[in-house]
Amino acid sequence: MAYAMIAEKAGGSNVFKKQTIELPKPKKGEVLIRQTAIGINFIDVYHRSGLYPPPGGEFPAILGSEGAGVVQGVGAGVTGLRPGDKVAYTVPGGAYASHRVIEAEKLVKIPSGVKDEVAAAAMLKGLTAHYLIHDSYKAKAGDTVLFHAAAGGVGLIAGQWLKAKGVTAIGTAGSKEKAALARKNGYAKCIDYTKQDFVDEVRKITKGAGVQAVYDSVGKATYPGSLKCLSNFGTFVSFGQSSGPIEDFKLADLSAYGSLYATRPTLFAFIAERKELERRTKALFKAIKDGDIKIQVNQTFELDKVKAAHDALEKRQTTGQTVLLVS
């Protein structure tokens, strides 16, 4: 039976409803996939709650932005893919379903040796880590950077990748256990911000010099402390707002803390072109297969238990990657 978990309206996790759907047929340039694993991300919570408009702009909506599965059918004009191929993707919305039709150009083949749940968890978060540390601020060997939410999905990938690049990464996390997990995943230091002031700690660690970049997905709770951690000409990379949106940003802040740079990037701008999607996923899967990064799927839920998954995410009860499985 083909089904989807529909968010009927904006609100809490109880808005999800299981709904049978007609098995879609691929049109020209499209592919039908039977999904096996679906990545879950904090942006899904933003969409469900109404903080961000849901994919498509209105409710009811099918949320979720990354997944993996098996090709079941291809539409006219599709080349390079055939039934039985294992594929993965990240696109805005539509993932919380057992089956879906998607544009062929948005799909990438899963390399041999990479499990479906790893590919599903890696696409959005792994590609996010890639553009953050290779483009938003291109971290290089010898740099010291600060990464908030170091024990989260993107944070654990970024920590490993930064270490492989020769970058000293300082993380922040919300508990002693999460800080320890971050240190096991590439962070030279990790600050438990519930017990320590991260600005003071960063200054101590860097002996007053500050860091070259701050990667901040937390938002309201960490700004403007993030700016205070930067060295002269440092870069503030704001890529999320799990604690709420930054509401008091002023350009003058950038001069107050040392001629700083600030950017607010989004993943889908970086993979809008097919060649960029291919280049970045090639680098991601190579890093996984080479062992530079390990995608840690620490929580799994059945697709029809998505409410429980959202509850765990919002209560900060998750670490690493969370995946919905389709049985």
mmCIF file with all atom_site columns, N, CA, C and O in Angstrom, residues 217-255:
data_model
loop_
_atom_site.group_PDB
_atom_site.id
_atom_site.type_symbol
_atom_site.label_atom_id
_atom_site.label_alt_id
_atom_site.label_comp_id
_atom_site.label_asym_id
_atom_site.label_entity_id
_atom_site.label_seq_id
_atom_site.pdbx_PDB_ins_code
_atom_site.Cartn_x
_atom_site.Cartn_y
_atom_site.Cartn_z
_atom_site.occupancy
_atom_site.B_iso_or_equiv
_atom_site.pdbx_formal_charge
_atom_site.auth_seq_id
_atom_site.auth_comp_id
_atom_site.auth_asym_id
_atom_site.auth_atom_id
_atom_site.pdbx_PDB_model_num
ATOM 1   N N  . SER A 1 217 ? 23.826 27.378 13.468 1.00 0.00 ? 217 SER A N  1
ATOM 2   C CA . SER A 1 217 ? 22.477 26.965 13.087 1.00 0.00 ? 217 SER A CA 1
ATOM 3   C C  . SER A 1 217 ? 21.485 27.194 14.222 1.00 0.00 ? 217 SER A C  1
ATOM 4   O O  . SER A 1 217 ? 20.323 26.810 14.107 1.00 0.00 ? 217 SER A O  1
ATOM 5   N N  . VAL A 1 218 ? 21.931 27.806 15.307 1.00 0.00 ? 218 VAL A N  1
ATOM 6   C CA . VAL A 1 218 ? 21.083 27.985 16.483 1.00 0.00 ? 218 VAL A CA 1
ATOM 7   C C  . VAL A 1 218 ? 20.292 29.285 16.415 1.00 0.00 ? 218 VAL A C  1
ATOM 8   O O  . VAL A 1 218 ? 19.102 29.338 16.704 1.00 0.00 ? 218 VAL A O  1
ATOM 9   N N  . GLY A 1 219 ? 20.967 30.381 16.049 1.00 0.00 ? 219 GLY A N  1
ATOM 10  C CA . GLY A 1 219 ? 20.254 31.637 15.826 1.00 0.00 ? 219 GLY A CA 1
ATOM 11  C C  . GLY A 1 219 ? 20.146 32.524 17.054 1.00 0.00 ? 219 GLY A C  1
ATOM 12  O O  . GLY A 1 219 ? 21.145 32.975 17.616 1.00 0.00 ? 219 GLY A O  1
ATOM 13  N N  . LYS A 1 220 ? 18.938 32.761 17.495 1.00 0.00 ? 220 LYS A N  1
ATOM 14  C CA . LYS A 1 220 ? 18.642 33.744 18.527 1.00 0.00 ? 220 LYS A CA 1
ATOM 15  C C  . LYS A 1 220 ? 19.475 33.565 19.795 1.00 0.00 ? 220 LYS A C  1
ATOM 16  O O  . LYS A 1 220 ? 19.991 34.529 20.358 1.00 0.00 ? 220 LYS A O  1
ATOM 17  N N  . ALA A 1 221 ? 19.619 32.335 20.266 1.00 0.00 ? 221 ALA A N  1
ATOM 18  C CA . ALA A 1 221 ? 20.300 32.090 21.532 1.00 0.00 ? 221 ALA A CA 1
ATOM 19  C C  . ALA A 1 221 ? 21.812 32.279 21.457 1.00 0.00 ? 221 ALA A C  1
ATOM 20  O O  . ALA A 1 221 ? 22.463 32.491 22.487 1.00 0.00 ? 221 ALA A O  1
ATOM 21  N N  . THR A 1 222 ? 22.392 32.195 20.284 1.00 0.00 ? 222 THR A N  1
ATOM 22  C CA . THR A 1 222 ? 23.843 32.279 20.153 1.00 0.00 ? 222 THR A CA 1
ATOM 23  C C  . THR A 1 222 ? 24.326 33.596 19.549 1.00 0.00 ? 222 THR A C  1
ATOM 24  O O  . THR A 1 222 ? 25.517 33.890 19.575 1.00 0.00 ? 222 THR A O  1
ATOM 25  N N  . TYR A 1 223 ? 23.387 34.392 19.025 1.00 0.00 ? 223 TYR A N  1
ATOM 26  C CA . TYR A 1 223 ? 23.749 35.695 18.480 1.00 0.00 ? 223 TYR A CA 1
ATOM 27  C C  . TYR A 1 223 ? 23.422 36.757 19.523 1.00 0.00 ? 223 TYR A C  1
ATOM 28  O O  . TYR A 1 223 ? 22.365 36.682 20.141 1.00 0.00 ? 223 TYR A O  1
ATOM 29  N N  . PRO A 1 224 ? 24.301 37.744 19.823 1.00 0.00 ? 224 PRO A N  1
ATOM 30  C CA . PRO A 1 224 ? 25.530 38.056 19.086 1.00 0.00 ? 224 PRO A CA 1
ATOM 31  C C  . PRO A 1 224 ? 26.799 37.436 19.663 1.00 0.00 ? 224 PRO A C  1
ATOM 32  O O  . PRO A 1 224 ? 27.903 37.836 19.288 1.00 0.00 ? 224 PRO A O  1
ATOM 33  N N  . GLY A 1 225 ? 26.655 36.464 20.596 1.00 0.00 ? 225 GLY A N  1
ATOM 34  C CA . GLY A 1 225 ? 27.850 35.829 21.130 1.00 0.00 ? 225 GLY A CA 1
ATOM 35  C C  . GLY A 1 225 ? 28.759 35.276 20.051 1.00 0.00 ? 225 GLY A C  1
ATOM 36  O O  . GLY A 1 225 ? 29.994 35.336 20.171 1.00 0.00 ? 225 GLY A O  1
ATOM 37  N N  . SER A 1 226 ? 28.151 34.763 18.985 1.00 0.00 ? 226 SER A N  1
ATOM 38  C CA . SER A 1 226 ? 28.955 34.225 17.886 1.00 0.00 ? 226 SER A CA 1
ATOM 39  C C  . SER A 1 226 ? 29.881 35.284 17.307 1.00 0.00 ? 226 SER A C  1
ATOM 40  O O  . SER A 1 226 ? 31.048 35.006 16.994 1.00 0.00 ? 226 SER A O  1
ATOM 41  N N  . LEU A 1 227 ? 29.377 36.514 17.175 1.00 0.00 ? 227 LEU A N  1
ATOM 42  C CA . LEU A 1 227 ? 30.199 37.590 16.625 1.00 0.00 ? 227 LEU A CA 1
ATOM 43  C C  . LEU A 1 227 ? 31.385 37.895 17.537 1.00 0.00 ? 227 LEU A C  1
ATOM 44  O O  . LEU A 1 227 ? 32.484 38.210 17.069 1.00 0.00 ? 227 LEU A O  1
ATOM 45  N N  . LYS A 1 228 ? 31.157 37.793 18.841 1.00 0.00 ? 228 LYS A N  1
ATOM 46  C CA . LYS A 1 228 ? 32.203 38.106 19.809 1.00 0.00 ? 228 LYS A CA 1
ATOM 47  C C  . LYS A 1 228 ? 33.328 37.071 19.790 1.00 0.00 ? 228 LYS A C  1
ATOM 48  O O  . LYS A 1 228 ? 34.415 37.330 20.325 1.00 0.00 ? 228 LYS A O  1
ATOM 49  N N  . CYS A 1 229 ? 33.069 35.910 19.210 1.00 0.00 ? 229 CYS A N  1
ATOM 50  C CA . CYS A 1 229 ? 34.090 34.858 19.136 1.00 0.00 ? 229 CYS A CA 1
ATOM 51  C C  . CYS A 1 229 ? 35.012 35.009 17.940 1.00 0.00 ? 229 CYS A C  1
ATOM 52  O O  . CYS A 1 229 ? 36.041 34.318 17.853 1.00 0.00 ? 229 CYS A O  1
ATOM 53  N N  . LEU A 1 230 ? 34.666 35.874 17.011 1.00 0.00 ? 230 LEU A N  1
ATOM 54  C CA . LEU A 1 230 ? 35.409 35.969 15.760 1.00 0.00 ? 230 LEU A CA 1
ATOM 55  C C  . LEU A 1 230 ? 36.653 36.840 15.882 1.00 0.00 ? 230 LEU A C  1
ATOM 56  O O  . LEU A 1 230 ? 36.677 37.837 16.606 1.00 0.00 ? 230 LEU A O  1
ATOM 57  N N  . SER A 1 231 ? 37.678 36.456 15.143 1.00 0.00 ? 231 SER A N  1
ATOM 58  C CA . SER A 1 231 ? 38.864 37.292 15.008 1.00 0.00 ? 231 SER A CA 1
ATOM 59  C C  . SER A 1 231 ? 38.564 38.401 14.013 1.00 0.00 ? 231 SER A C  1
ATOM 60  O O  . SER A 1 231 ? 37.523 38.396 13.345 1.00 0.00 ? 231 SER A O  1
ATOM 61  N N  . ASN A 1 232 ? 39.456 39.376 13.925 1.00 0.00 ? 232 ASN A N  1
ATOM 62  C CA . ASN A 1 232 ? 39.290 40.421 12.908 1.00 0.00 ? 232 ASN A CA 1
ATOM 63  C C  . ASN A 1 232 ? 39.132 39.787 11.529 1.00 0.00 ? 232 ASN A C  1
ATOM 64  O O  . ASN A 1 232 ? 39.847 38.842 11.183 1.00 0.00 ? 232 ASN A O  1
ATOM 65  N N  . PHE A 1 233 ? 38.184 40.303 10.761 1.00 0.00 ? 233 PHE A N  1
ATOM 66  C CA . PHE A 1 233 ? 37.880 39.829 9.403  1.00 0.00 ? 233 PHE A CA 1
ATOM 67  C C  . PHE A 1 233 ? 37.289 38.415 9.391  1.00 0.00 ? 233 PHE A C  1
ATOM 68  O O  . PHE A 1 233 ? 37.270 37.755 8.359  1.00 0.00 ? 233 PHE A O  1
ATOM 69  N N  . GLY A 1 234 ? 36.803 37.962 10.531 1.00 0.00 ? 234 GLY A N  1
ATOM 70  C CA . GLY A 1 234 ? 36.195 36.646 10.609 1.00 0.00 ? 234 GLY A CA 1
ATOM 71  C C  . GLY A 1 234 ? 34.846 36.603 9.923  1.00 0.00 ? 234 GLY A C  1
ATOM 72  O O  . GLY A 1 234 ? 34.239 37.644 9.610  1.00 0.00 ? 234 GLY A O  1
ATOM 73  N N  . THR A 1 235 ? 34.343 35.386 9.709  1.00 0.00 ? 235 THR A N  1
ATOM 74  C CA . THR A 1 235 ? 33.094 35.185 8.961  1.00 0.00 ? 235 THR A CA 1
ATOM 75  C C  . THR A 1 235 ? 32.043 34.519 9.833  1.00 0.00 ? 235 THR A C  1
ATOM 76  O O  . THR A 1 235 ? 32.283 33.454 10.413 1.00 0.00 ? 235 THR A O  1
ATOM 77  N N  . PHE A 1 236 ? 30.883 35.153 9.909  1.00 0.00 ? 236 PHE A N  1
ATOM 78  C CA . PHE A 1 236 ? 29.726 34.610 10.628 1.00 0.00 ? 236 PHE A CA 1
ATOM 79  C C  . PHE A 1 236 ? 28.828 33.930 9.610  1.00 0.00 ? 236 PHE A C  1
ATOM 80  O O  . PHE A 1 236 ? 28.256 34.581 8.734  1.00 0.00 ? 236 PHE A O  1
ATOM 81  N N  . VAL A 1 237 ? 28.706 32.613 9.700  1.00 0.00 ? 237 VAL A N  1
ATOM 82  C CA . VAL A 1 237 ? 27.882 31.833 8.781  1.00 0.00 ? 237 VAL A CA 1
ATOM 83  C C  . VAL A 1 237 ? 26.623 31.399 9.531  1.00 0.00 ? 237 VAL A C  1
ATOM 84  O O  . VAL A 1 237 ? 26.659 30.493 10.364 1.00 0.00 ? 237 VAL A O  1
ATOM 85  N N  . SER A 1 238 ? 25.510 32.043 9.243  1.00 0.00 ? 238 SER A N  1
ATOM 86  C CA . SER A 1 238 ? 24.242 31.736 9.898  1.00 0.00 ? 238 SER A CA 1
ATOM 87  C C  . SER A 1 238 ? 23.421 30.878 8.965  1.00 0.00 ? 238 SER A C  1
ATOM 88  O O  . SER A 1 238 ? 22.970 31.332 7.912  1.00 0.00 ? 238 SER A O  1
ATOM 89  N N  . PHE A 1 239 ? 23.211 29.590 9.339  1.00 0.00 ? 239 PHE A N  1
ATOM 90  C CA . PHE A 1 239 ? 22.511 28.692 8.418  1.00 0.00 ? 239 PHE A CA 1
ATOM 91  C C  . PHE A 1 239 ? 21.311 27.997 9.047  1.00 0.00 ? 239 PHE A C  1
ATOM 92  O O  . PHE A 1 239 ? 20.805 27.011 8.523  1.00 0.00 ? 239 PHE A O  1
ATOM 93  N N  . GLY A 1 240 ? 20.822 28.531 10.177 1.00 0.00 ? 240 GLY A N  1
ATOM 94  C CA . GLY A 1 240 ? 19.644 27.953 10.813 1.00 0.00 ? 240 GLY A CA 1
ATOM 95  C C  . GLY A 1 240 ? 19.219 28.776 11.999 1.00 0.00 ? 240 GLY A C  1
ATOM 96  O O  . GLY A 1 240 ? 19.873 29.759 12.370 1.00 0.00 ? 240 GLY A O  1
ATOM 97  N N  . GLN A 1 241 ? 18.110 28.362 12.638 1.00 0.00 ? 241 GLN A N  1
ATOM 98  C CA . GLN A 1 241 ? 17.581 29.131 13.764 1.00 0.00 ? 241 GLN A CA 1
ATOM 99  C C  . GLN A 1 241 ? 16.778 28.229 14.698 1.00 0.00 ? 241 GLN A C  1
ATOM 100 O O  . GLN A 1 241 ? 15.617 28.480 14.981 1.00 0.00 ? 241 GLN A O  1
ATOM 101 N N  . SER A 1 242 ? 17.426 27.182 15.196 1.00 0.00 ? 242 SER A N  1
ATOM 102 C CA . SER A 1 242 ? 16.715 26.214 16.024 1.00 0.00 ? 242 SER A CA 1
ATOM 103 C C  . SER A 1 242 ? 16.202 26.826 17.320 1.00 0.00 ? 242 SER A C  1
ATOM 104 O O  . SER A 1 242 ? 15.252 26.316 17.921 1.00 0.00 ? 242 SER A O  1
ATOM 105 N N  . SER A 1 243 ? 16.798 27.930 17.780 1.00 0.00 ? 243 SER A N  1
ATOM 106 C CA . SER A 1 243 ? 16.330 28.595 18.996 1.00 0.00 ? 243 SER A CA 1
ATOM 107 C C  . SER A 1 243 ? 15.423 29.778 18.690 1.00 0.00 ? 243 SER A C  1
ATOM 108 O O  . SER A 1 243 ? 14.973 30.468 19.605 1.00 0.00 ? 243 SER A O  1
ATOM 109 N N  . GLY A 1 244 ? 15.168 30.017 17.413 1.00 0.00 ? 244 GLY A N  1
ATOM 110 C CA . GLY A 1 244 ? 14.367 31.162 16.996 1.00 0.00 ? 244 GLY A CA 1
ATOM 111 C C  . GLY A 1 244 ? 15.176 32.075 16.087 1.00 0.00 ? 244 GLY A C  1
ATOM 112 O O  . GLY A 1 244 ? 16.410 32.015 16.063 1.00 0.00 ? 244 GLY A O  1
ATOM 113 N N  . PRO A 1 245 ? 14.506 32.922 15.325 1.00 0.00 ? 245 PRO A N  1
ATOM 114 C CA . PRO A 1 245 ? 15.202 33.785 14.370 1.00 0.00 ? 245 PRO A CA 1
ATOM 115 C C  . PRO A 1 245 ? 15.967 34.926 15.029 1.00 0.00 ? 245 PRO A C  1
ATOM 116 O O  . PRO A 1 245 ? 15.592 35.412 16.098 1.00 0.00 ? 245 PRO A O  1
ATOM 117 N N  . ILE A 1 246 ? 17.051 35.327 14.395 1.00 0.00 ? 246 ILE A N  1
ATOM 118 C CA . ILE A 1 246 ? 17.783 36.520 14.816 1.00 0.00 ? 246 ILE A CA 1
ATOM 119 C C  . ILE A 1 246 ? 16.957 37.733 14.396 1.00 0.00 ? 246 ILE A C  1
ATOM 120 O O  . ILE A 1 246 ? 16.652 37.906 13.212 1.00 0.00 ? 246 ILE A O  1
ATOM 121 N N  . GLU A 1 247 ? 16.604 38.558 15.341 1.00 0.00 ? 247 GLU A N  1
ATOM 122 C CA . GLU A 1 247 ? 15.703 39.673 15.047 1.00 0.00 ? 247 GLU A CA 1
ATOM 123 C C  . GLU A 1 247 ? 16.357 41.045 15.145 1.00 0.00 ? 247 GLU A C  1
ATOM 124 O O  . GLU A 1 247 ? 15.770 42.048 14.764 1.00 0.00 ? 247 GLU A O  1
ATOM 125 N N  . ASP A 1 248 ? 17.573 41.091 15.660 1.00 0.00 ? 248 ASP A N  1
ATOM 126 C CA . ASP A 1 248 ? 18.184 42.403 15.905 1.00 0.00 ? 248 ASP A CA 1
ATOM 127 C C  . ASP A 1 248 ? 19.511 42.593 15.178 1.00 0.00 ? 248 ASP A C  1
ATOM 128 O O  . ASP A 1 248 ? 20.371 43.345 15.614 1.00 0.00 ? 248 ASP A O  1
ATOM 129 N N  . PHE A 1 249 ? 19.679 41.904 14.050 1.00 0.00 ? 249 PHE A N  1
ATOM 130 C CA . PHE A 1 249 ? 20.931 42.034 13.308 1.00 0.00 ? 249 PHE A CA 1
ATOM 131 C C  . PHE A 1 249 ? 21.067 43.445 12.740 1.00 0.00 ? 249 PHE A C  1
ATOM 132 O O  . PHE A 1 249 ? 20.137 43.992 12.145 1.00 0.00 ? 249 PHE A O  1
ATOM 133 N N  . LYS A 1 250 ? 22.234 44.028 12.920 1.00 0.00 ? 250 LYS A N  1
ATOM 134 C CA . LYS A 1 250 ? 22.542 45.339 12.369 1.00 0.00 ? 250 LYS A CA 1
ATOM 135 C C  . LYS A 1 250 ? 23.895 45.266 11.675 1.00 0.00 ? 250 LYS A C  1
ATOM 136 O O  . LYS A 1 250 ? 24.839 44.646 12.190 1.00 0.00 ? 250 LYS A O  1
ATOM 137 N N  . LEU A 1 251 ? 24.008 45.919 10.535 1.00 0.00 ? 251 LEU A N  1
ATOM 138 C CA . LEU A 1 251 ? 25.290 45.928 9.832  1.00 0.00 ? 251 LEU A CA 1
ATOM 139 C C  . LEU A 1 251 ? 26.388 46.514 10.699 1.00 0.00 ? 251 LEU A C  1
ATOM 140 O O  . LEU A 1 251 ? 27.552 46.102 10.606 1.00 0.00 ? 251 LEU A O  1
ATOM 141 N N  . ALA A 1 252 ? 26.022 47.447 11.590 1.00 0.00 ? 252 ALA A N  1
ATOM 142 C CA . ALA A 1 252 ? 27.029 48.058 12.461 1.00 0.00 ? 252 ALA A CA 1
ATOM 143 C C  . ALA A 1 252 ? 27.692 47.039 13.374 1.00 0.00 ? 252 ALA A C  1
ATOM 144 O O  . ALA A 1 252 ? 28.827 47.243 13.824 1.00 0.00 ? 252 ALA A O  1
ATOM 145 N N  . ASP A 1 253 ? 26.994 45.940 13.652 1.00 0.00 ? 253 ASP A N  1
ATOM 146 C CA . ASP A 1 253 ? 27.587 44.899 14.501 1.00 0.00 ? 253 ASP A CA 1
ATOM 147 C C  . ASP A 1 253 ? 28.864 44.334 13.878 1.00 0.00 ? 253 ASP A C  1
ATOM 148 O O  . ASP A 1 253 ? 29.781 43.919 14.590 1.00 0.00 ? 253 ASP A O  1
ATOM 149 N N  . LEU A 1 254 ? 28.909 44.295 12.565 1.00 0.00 ? 254 LEU A N  1
ATOM 150 C CA . LEU A 1 254 ? 30.062 43.718 11.883 1.00 0.00 ? 254 LEU A CA 1
ATOM 151 C C  . LEU A 1 254 ? 31.305 44.577 12.074 1.00 0.00 ? 254 LEU A C  1
ATOM 152 O O  . LEU A 1 254 ? 32.428 44.064 12.131 1.00 0.00 ? 254 LEU A O  1
ATOM 153 N N  . SER A 1 255 ? 31.110 45.873 12.182 1.00 0.00 ? 255 SER A N  1
ATOM 154 C CA . SER A 1 255 ? 32.259 46.747 12.437 1.00 0.00 ? 255 SER A CA 1
ATOM 155 C C  . SER A 1 255 ? 32.612 46.777 13.919 1.00 0.00 ? 255 SER A C  1
ATOM 156 O O  . SER A 1 255 ? 33.784 46.887 14.291 1.00 0.00 ? 255 SER A O  1
#
